[in-house]
GROMACS .gro file of N, CA and C in nm:
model
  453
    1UNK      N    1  -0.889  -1.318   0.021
    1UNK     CA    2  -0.775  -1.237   0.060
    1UNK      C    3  -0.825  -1.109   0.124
    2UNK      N    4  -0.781  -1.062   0.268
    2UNK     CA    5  -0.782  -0.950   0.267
    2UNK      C    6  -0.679  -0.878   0.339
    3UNK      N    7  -0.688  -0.747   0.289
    3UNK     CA    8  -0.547  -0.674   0.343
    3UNK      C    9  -0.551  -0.672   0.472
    4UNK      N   10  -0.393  -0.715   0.539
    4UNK     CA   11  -0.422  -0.672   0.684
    4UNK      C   12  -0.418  -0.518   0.700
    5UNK      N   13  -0.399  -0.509   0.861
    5UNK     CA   14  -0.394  -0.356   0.939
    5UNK      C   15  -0.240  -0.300   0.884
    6UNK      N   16  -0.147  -0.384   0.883
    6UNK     CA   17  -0.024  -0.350   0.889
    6UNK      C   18  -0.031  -0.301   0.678
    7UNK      N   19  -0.065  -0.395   0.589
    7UNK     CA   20  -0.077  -0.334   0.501
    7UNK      C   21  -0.105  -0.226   0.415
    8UNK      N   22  -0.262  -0.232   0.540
    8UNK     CA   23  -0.338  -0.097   0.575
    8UNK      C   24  -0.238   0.071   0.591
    9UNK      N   25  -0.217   0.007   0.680
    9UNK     CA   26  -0.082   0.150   0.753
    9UNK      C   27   0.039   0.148   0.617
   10UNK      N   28   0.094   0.030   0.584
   10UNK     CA   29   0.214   0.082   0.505
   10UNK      C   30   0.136   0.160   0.356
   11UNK      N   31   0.027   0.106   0.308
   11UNK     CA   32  -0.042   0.211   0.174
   11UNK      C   33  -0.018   0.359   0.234
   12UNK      N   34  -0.078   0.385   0.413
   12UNK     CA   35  -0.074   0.505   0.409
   12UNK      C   36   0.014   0.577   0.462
   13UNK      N   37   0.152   0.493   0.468
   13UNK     CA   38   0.256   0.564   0.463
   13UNK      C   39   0.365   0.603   0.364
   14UNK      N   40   0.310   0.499   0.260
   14UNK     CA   41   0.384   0.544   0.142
   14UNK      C   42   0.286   0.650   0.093
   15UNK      N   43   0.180   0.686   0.103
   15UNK     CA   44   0.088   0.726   0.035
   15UNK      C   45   0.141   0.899   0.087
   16UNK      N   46   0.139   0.861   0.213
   16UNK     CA   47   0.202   1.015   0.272
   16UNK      C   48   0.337   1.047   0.199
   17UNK      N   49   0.389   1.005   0.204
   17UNK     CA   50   0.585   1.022   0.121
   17UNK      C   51   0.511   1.057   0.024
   18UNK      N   52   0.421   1.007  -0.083
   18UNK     CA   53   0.416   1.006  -0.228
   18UNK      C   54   0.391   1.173  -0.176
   19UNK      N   55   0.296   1.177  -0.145
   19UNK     CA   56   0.227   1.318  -0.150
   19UNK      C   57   0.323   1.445  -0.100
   20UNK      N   58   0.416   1.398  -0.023
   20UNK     CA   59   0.463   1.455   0.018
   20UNK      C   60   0.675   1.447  -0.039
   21UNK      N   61   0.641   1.377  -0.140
   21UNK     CA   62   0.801   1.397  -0.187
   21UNK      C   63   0.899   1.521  -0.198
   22UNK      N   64   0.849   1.565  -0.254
   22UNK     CA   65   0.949   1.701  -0.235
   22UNK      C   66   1.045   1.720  -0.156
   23UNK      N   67   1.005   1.654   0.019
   23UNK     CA   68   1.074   1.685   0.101
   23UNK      C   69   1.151   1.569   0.126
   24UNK      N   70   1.278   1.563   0.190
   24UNK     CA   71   1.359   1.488   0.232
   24UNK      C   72   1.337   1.395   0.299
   25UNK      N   73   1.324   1.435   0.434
   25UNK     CA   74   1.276   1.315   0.512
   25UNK      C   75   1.140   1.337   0.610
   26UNK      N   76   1.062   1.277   0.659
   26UNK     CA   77   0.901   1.294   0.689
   26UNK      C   78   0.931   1.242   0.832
   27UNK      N   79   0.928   1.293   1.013
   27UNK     CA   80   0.936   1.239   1.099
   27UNK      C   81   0.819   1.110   1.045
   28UNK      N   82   0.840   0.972   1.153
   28UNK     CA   83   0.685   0.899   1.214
   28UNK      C   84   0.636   0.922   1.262
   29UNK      N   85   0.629   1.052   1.355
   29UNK     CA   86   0.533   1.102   1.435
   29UNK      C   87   0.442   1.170   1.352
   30UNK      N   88   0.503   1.250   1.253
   30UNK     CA   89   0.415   1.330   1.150
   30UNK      C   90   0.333   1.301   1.089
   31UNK      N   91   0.407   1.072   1.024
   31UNK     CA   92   0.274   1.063   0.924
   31UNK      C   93   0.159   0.974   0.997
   32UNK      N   94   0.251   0.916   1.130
   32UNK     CA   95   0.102   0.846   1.217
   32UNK      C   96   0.035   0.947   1.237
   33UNK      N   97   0.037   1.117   1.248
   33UNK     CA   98  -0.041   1.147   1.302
   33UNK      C   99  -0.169   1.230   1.196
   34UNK      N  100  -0.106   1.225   1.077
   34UNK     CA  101  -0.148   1.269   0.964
   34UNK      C  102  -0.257   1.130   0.853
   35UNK      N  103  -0.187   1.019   0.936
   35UNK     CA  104  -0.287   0.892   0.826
   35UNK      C  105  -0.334   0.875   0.958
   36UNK      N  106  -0.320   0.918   1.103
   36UNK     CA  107  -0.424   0.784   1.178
   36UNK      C  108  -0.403   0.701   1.196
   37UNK      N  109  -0.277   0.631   1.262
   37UNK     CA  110  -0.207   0.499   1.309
   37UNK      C  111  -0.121   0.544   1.417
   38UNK      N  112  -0.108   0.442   1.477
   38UNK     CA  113   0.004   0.394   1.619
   38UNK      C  114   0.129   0.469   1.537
   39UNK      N  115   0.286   0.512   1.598
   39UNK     CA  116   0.365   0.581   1.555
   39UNK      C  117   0.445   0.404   1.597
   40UNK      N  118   0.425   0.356   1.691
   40UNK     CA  119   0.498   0.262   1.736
   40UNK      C  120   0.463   0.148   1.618
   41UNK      N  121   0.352   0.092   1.554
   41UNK     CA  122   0.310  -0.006   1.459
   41UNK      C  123   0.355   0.080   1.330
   42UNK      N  124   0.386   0.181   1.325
   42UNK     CA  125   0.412   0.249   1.191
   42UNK      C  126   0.578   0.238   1.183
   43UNK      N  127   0.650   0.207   1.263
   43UNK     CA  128   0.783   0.214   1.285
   43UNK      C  129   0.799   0.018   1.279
   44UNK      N  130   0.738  -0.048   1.289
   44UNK     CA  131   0.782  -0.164   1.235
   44UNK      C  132   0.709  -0.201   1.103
   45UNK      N  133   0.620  -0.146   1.094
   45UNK     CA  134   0.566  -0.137   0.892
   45UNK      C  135   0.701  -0.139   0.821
   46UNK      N  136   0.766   0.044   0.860
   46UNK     CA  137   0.822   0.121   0.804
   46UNK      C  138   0.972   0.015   0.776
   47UNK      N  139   0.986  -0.056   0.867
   47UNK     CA  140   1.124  -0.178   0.881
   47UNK      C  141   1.103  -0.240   0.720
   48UNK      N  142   0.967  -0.324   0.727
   48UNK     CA  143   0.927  -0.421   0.584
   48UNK      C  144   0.963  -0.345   0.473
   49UNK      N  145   0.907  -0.202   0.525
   49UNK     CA  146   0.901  -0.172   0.343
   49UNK      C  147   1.058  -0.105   0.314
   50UNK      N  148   1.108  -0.117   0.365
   50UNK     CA  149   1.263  -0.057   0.416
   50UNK      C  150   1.346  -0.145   0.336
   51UNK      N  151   1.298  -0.285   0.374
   51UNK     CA  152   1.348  -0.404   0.369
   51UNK      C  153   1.319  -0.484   0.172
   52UNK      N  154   1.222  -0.392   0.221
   52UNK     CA  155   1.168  -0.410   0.058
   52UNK      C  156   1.212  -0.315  -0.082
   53UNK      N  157   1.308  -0.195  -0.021
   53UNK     CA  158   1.346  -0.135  -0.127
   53UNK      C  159   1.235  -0.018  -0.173
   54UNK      N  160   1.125   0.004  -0.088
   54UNK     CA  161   1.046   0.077  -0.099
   54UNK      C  162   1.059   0.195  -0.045
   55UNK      N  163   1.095   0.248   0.080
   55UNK     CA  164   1.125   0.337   0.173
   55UNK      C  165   1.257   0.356   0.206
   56UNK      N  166   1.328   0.458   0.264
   56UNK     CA  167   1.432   0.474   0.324
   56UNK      C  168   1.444   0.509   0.479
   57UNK      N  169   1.494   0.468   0.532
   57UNK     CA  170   1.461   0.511   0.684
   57UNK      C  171   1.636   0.576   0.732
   58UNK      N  172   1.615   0.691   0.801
   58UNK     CA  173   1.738   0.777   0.828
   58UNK      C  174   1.748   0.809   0.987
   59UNK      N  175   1.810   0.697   1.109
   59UNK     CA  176   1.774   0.689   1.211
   59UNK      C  177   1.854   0.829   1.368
   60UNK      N  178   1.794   0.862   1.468
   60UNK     CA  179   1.853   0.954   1.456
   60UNK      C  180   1.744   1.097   1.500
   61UNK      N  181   1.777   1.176   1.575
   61UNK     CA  182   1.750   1.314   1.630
   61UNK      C  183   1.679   1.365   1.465
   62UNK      N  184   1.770   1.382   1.411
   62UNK     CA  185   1.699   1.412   1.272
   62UNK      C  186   1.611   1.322   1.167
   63UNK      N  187   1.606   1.218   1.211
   63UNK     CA  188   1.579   1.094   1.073
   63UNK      C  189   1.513   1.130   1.027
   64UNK      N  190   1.413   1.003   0.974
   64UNK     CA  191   1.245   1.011   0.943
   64UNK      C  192   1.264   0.896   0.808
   65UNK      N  193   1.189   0.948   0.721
   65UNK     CA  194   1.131   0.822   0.626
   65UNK      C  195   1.125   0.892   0.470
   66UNK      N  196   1.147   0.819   0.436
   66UNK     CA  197   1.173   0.913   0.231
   66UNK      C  198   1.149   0.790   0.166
   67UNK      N  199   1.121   0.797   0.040
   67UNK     CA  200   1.065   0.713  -0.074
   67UNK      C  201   1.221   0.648  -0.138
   68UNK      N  202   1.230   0.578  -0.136
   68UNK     CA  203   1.375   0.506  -0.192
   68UNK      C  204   1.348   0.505  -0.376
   69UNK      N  205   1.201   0.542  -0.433
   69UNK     CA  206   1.245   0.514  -0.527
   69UNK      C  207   1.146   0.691  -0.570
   70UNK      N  208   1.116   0.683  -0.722
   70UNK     CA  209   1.025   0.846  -0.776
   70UNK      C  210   0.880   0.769  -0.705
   71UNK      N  211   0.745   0.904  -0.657
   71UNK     CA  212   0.632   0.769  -0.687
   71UNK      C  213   0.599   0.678  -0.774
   72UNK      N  214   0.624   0.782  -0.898
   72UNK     CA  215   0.573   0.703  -1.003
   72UNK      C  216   0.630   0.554  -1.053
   73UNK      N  217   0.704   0.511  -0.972
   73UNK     CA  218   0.778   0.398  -1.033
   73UNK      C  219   0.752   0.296  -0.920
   74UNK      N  220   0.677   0.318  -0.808
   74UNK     CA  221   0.597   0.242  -0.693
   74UNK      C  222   0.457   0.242  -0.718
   75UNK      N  223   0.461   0.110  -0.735
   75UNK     CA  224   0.301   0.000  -0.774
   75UNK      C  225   0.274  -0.022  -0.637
   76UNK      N  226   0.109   0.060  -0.606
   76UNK     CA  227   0.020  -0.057  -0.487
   76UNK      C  228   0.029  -0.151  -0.483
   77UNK      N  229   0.046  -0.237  -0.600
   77UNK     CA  230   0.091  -0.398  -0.565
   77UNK      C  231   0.214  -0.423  -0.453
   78UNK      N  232   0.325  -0.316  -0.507
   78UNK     CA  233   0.418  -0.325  -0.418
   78UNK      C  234   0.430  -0.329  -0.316
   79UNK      N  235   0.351  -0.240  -0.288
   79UNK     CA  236   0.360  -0.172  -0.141
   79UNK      C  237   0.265  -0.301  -0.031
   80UNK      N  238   0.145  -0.388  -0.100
   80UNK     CA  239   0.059  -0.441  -0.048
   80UNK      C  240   0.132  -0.618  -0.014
   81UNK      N  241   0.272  -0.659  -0.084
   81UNK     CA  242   0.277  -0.760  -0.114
   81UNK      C  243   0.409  -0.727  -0.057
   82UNK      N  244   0.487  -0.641  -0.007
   82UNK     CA  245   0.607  -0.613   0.065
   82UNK      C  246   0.536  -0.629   0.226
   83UNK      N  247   0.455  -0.644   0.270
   83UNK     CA  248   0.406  -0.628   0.357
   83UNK      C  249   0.340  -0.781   0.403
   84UNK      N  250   0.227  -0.782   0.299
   84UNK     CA  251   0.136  -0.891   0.343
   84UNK      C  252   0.184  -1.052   0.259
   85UNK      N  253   0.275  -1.032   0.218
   85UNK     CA  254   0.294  -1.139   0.055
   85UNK      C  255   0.255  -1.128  -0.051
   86UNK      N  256   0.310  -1.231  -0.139
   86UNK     CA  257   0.257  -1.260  -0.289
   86UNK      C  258   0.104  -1.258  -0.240
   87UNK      N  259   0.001  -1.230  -0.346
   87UNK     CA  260  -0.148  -1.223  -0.342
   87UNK      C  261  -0.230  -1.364  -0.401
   88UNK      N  262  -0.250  -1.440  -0.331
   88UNK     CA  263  -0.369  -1.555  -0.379
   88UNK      C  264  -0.453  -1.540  -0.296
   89UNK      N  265  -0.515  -1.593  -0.409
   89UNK     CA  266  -0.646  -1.604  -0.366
   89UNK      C  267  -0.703  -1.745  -0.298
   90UNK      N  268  -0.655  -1.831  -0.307
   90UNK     CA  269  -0.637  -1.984  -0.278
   90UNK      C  270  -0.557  -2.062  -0.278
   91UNK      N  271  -0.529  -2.142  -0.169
   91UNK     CA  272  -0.447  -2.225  -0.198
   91UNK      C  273  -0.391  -2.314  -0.276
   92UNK      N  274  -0.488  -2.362  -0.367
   92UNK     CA  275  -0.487  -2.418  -0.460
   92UNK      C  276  -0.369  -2.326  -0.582
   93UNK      N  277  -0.402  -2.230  -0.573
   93UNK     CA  278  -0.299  -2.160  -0.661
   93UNK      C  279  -0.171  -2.116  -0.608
   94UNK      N  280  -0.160  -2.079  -0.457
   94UNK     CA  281  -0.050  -2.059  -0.430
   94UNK      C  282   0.018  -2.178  -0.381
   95UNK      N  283   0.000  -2.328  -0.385
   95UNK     CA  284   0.011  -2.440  -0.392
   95UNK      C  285   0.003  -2.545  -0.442
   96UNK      N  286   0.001  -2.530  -0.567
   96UNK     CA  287  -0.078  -2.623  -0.669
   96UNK      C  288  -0.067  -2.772  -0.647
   97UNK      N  289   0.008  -2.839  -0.591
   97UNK     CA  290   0.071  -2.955  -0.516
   97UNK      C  291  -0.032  -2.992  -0.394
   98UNK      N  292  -0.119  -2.889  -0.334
   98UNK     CA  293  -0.173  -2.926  -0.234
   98UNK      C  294  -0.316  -2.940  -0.260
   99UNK      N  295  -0.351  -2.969  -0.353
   99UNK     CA  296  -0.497  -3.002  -0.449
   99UNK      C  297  -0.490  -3.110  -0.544
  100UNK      N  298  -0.495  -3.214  -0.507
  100UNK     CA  299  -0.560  -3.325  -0.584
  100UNK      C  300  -0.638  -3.338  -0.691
  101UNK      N  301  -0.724  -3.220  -0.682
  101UNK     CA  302  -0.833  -3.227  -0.818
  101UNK      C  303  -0.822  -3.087  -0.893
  102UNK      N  304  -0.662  -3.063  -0.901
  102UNK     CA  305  -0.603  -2.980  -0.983
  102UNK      C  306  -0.674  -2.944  -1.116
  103UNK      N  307  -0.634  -3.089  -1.176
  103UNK     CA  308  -0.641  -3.071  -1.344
  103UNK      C  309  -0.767  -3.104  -1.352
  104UNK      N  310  -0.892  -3.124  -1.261
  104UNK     CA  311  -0.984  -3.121  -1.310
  104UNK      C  312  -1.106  -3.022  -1.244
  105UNK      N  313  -1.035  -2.964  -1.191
  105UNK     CA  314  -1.145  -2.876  -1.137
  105UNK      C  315  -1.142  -2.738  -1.225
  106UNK      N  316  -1.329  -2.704  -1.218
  106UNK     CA  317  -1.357  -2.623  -1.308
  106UNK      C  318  -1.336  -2.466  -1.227
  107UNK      N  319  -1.329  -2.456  -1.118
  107UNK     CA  320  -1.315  -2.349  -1.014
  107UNK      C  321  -1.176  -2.315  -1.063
  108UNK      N  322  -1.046  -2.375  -1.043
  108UNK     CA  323  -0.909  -2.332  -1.080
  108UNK      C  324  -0.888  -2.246  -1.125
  109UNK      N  325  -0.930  -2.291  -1.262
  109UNK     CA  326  -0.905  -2.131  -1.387
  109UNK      C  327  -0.952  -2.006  -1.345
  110UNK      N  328  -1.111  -1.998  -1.273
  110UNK     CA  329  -1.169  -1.864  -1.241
  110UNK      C  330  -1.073  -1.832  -1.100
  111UNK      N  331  -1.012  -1.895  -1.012
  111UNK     CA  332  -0.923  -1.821  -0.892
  111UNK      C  333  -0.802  -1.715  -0.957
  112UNK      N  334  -0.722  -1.814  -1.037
  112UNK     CA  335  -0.641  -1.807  -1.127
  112UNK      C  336  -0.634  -1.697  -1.207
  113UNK      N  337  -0.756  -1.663  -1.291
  113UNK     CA  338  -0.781  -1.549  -1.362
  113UNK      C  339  -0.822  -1.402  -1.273
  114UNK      N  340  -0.829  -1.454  -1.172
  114UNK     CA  341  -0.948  -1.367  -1.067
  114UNK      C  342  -0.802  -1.299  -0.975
  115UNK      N  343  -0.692  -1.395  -0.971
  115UNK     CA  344  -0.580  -1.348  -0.912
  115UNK      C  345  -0.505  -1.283  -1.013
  116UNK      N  346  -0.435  -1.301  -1.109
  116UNK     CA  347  -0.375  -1.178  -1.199
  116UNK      C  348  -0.448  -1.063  -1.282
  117UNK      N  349  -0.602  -1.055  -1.220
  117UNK     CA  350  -0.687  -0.930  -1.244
  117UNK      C  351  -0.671  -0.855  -1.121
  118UNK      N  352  -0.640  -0.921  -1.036
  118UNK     CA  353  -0.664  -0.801  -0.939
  118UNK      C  354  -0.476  -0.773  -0.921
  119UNK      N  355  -0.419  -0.862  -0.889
  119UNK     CA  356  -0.292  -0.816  -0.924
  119UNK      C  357  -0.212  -0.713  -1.021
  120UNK      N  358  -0.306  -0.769  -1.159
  120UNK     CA  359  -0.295  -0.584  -1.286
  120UNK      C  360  -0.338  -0.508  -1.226
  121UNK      N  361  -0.455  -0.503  -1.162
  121UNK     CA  362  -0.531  -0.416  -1.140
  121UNK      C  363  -0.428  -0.300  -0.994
  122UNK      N  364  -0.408  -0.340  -0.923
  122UNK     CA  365  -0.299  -0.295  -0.828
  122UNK      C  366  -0.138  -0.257  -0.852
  123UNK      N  367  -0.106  -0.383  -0.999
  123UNK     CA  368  -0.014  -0.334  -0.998
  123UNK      C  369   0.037  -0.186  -1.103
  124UNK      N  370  -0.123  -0.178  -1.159
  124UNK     CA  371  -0.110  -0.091  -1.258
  124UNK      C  372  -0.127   0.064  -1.193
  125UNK      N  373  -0.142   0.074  -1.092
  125UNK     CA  374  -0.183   0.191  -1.007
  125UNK      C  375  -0.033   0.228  -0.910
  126UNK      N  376  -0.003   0.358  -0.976
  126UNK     CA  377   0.154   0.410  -0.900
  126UNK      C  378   0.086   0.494  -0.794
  127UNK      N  379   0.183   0.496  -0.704
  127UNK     CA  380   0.163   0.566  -0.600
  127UNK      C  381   0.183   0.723  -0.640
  128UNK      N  382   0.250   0.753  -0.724
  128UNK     CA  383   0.192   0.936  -0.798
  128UNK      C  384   0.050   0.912  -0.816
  129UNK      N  385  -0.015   0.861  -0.900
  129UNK     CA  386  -0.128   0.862  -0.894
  129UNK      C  387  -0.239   0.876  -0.813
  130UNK      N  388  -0.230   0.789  -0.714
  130UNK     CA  389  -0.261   0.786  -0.588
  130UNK      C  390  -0.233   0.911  -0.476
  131UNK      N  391  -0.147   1.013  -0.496
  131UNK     CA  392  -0.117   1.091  -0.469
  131UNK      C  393  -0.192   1.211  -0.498
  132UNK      N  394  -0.206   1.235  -0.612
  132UNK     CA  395  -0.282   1.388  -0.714
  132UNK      C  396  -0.388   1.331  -0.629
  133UNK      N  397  -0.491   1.173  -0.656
  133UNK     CA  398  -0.632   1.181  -0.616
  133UNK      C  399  -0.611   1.209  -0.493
  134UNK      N  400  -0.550   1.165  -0.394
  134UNK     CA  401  -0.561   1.213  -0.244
  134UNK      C  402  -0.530   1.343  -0.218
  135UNK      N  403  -0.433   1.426  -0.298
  135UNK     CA  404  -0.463   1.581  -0.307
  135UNK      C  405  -0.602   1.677  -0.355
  136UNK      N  406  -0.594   1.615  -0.438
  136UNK     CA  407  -0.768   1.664  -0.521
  136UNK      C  408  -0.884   1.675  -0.427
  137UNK      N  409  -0.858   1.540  -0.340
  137UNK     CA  410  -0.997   1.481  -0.241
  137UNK      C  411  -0.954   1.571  -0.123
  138UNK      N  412  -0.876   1.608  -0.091
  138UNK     CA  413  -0.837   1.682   0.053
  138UNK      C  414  -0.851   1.815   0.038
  139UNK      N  415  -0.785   1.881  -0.125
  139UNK     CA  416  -0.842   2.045  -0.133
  139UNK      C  417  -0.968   2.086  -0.176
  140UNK      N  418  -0.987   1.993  -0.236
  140UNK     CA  419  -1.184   1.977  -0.235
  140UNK      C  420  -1.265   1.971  -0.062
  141UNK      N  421  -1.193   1.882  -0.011
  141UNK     CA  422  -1.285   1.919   0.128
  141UNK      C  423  -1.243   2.042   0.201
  142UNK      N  424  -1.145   2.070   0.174
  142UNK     CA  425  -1.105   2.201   0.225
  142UNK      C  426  -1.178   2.347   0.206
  143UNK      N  427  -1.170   2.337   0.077
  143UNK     CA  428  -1.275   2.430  -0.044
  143UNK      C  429  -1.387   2.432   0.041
  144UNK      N  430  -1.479   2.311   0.054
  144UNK     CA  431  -1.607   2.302   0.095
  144UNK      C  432  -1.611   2.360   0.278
  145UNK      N  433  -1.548   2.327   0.307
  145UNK     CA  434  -1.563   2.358   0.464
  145UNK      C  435  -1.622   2.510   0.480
  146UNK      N  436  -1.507   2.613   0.399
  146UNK     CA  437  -1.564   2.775   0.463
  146UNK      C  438  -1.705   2.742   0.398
  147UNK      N  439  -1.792   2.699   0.312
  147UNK     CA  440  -1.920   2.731   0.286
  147UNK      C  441  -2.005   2.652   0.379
  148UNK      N  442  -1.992   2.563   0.432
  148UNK     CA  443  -2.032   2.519   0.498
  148UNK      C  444  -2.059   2.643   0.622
  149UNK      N  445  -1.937   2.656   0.722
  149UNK     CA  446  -1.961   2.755   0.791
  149UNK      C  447  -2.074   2.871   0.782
  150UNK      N  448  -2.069   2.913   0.635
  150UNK     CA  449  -2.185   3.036   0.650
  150UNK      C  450  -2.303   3.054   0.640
  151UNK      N  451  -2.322   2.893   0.638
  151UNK     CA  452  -2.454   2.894   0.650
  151UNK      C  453  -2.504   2.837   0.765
   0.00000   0.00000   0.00000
């Protein structure tokens, strides 16, 4: 499995809202230009996760984009599987019908186990969370920059 580009972009546009909740609504020009993506590929992300109950979109001279739900109650899983799909790891699991040597293969169980670990693992991570560390990591480099300069 790996995440696409478009998944890519919607983490870091919810990731921007998270960080940035307080405020109402966030132009797309603001957060493509703030995560580093197309404004035009960020505006059909922004449709999925719209679609998904994740985002709000407010269209319009004024619009922009707001969190439809608190962060804390938005799982990376969410955000990664509103986008890209349910997460397997194989077909075999997201098909069980299309494997013949189902019930006897010793591989199964480890895909299987290997897919609702990483699934906890994502879905246990809120986008508040994800938020403080991407604040922490940004006023920390900030911090560091004037020393840098004086020397």
């Amino acid at each position: 499995m790996r995440l696409t580009r478009a998944g890519e972009y919607a983490i870091r546009c919810v990731l921007y809202l998270a960080m940035h909740h307080d405020r109402e609504l966030i132009g797309r020009k603001e957060i493509a230009a703030a995560m580093d993506m197309p404004a035009q590929f960020l505006g059909k992300v922004a449709q999925q996760l719209a679609k998904a109950g994740i985002i709000s979109i407010r269209q319009g001279s004024q619009g922009g984009y707001e969190l439809a739900k608190r962060p804390q109650d938005i799982a990376l899983l969410a955000v990664i599987e509103a986008i890209d799909g349910e997460i397997f790891l194989n077909d075999c699991i997201h098909r069980p019908n299309s494997c013949d040597r189902q019930t006897i293969c010793s591989v199964h169980q480890i895909w299987d186990k290997a897919r609702r670990q990483l699934r906890n693992t994502l879905g246990g991570v809120t986008l508040a969370e994800l938020a403080a560390r991407e604040k922490r990591a940004c006023s920390g480099r900030s911090q560091e920059q004037p020393h840098a300069l004086q020397g």
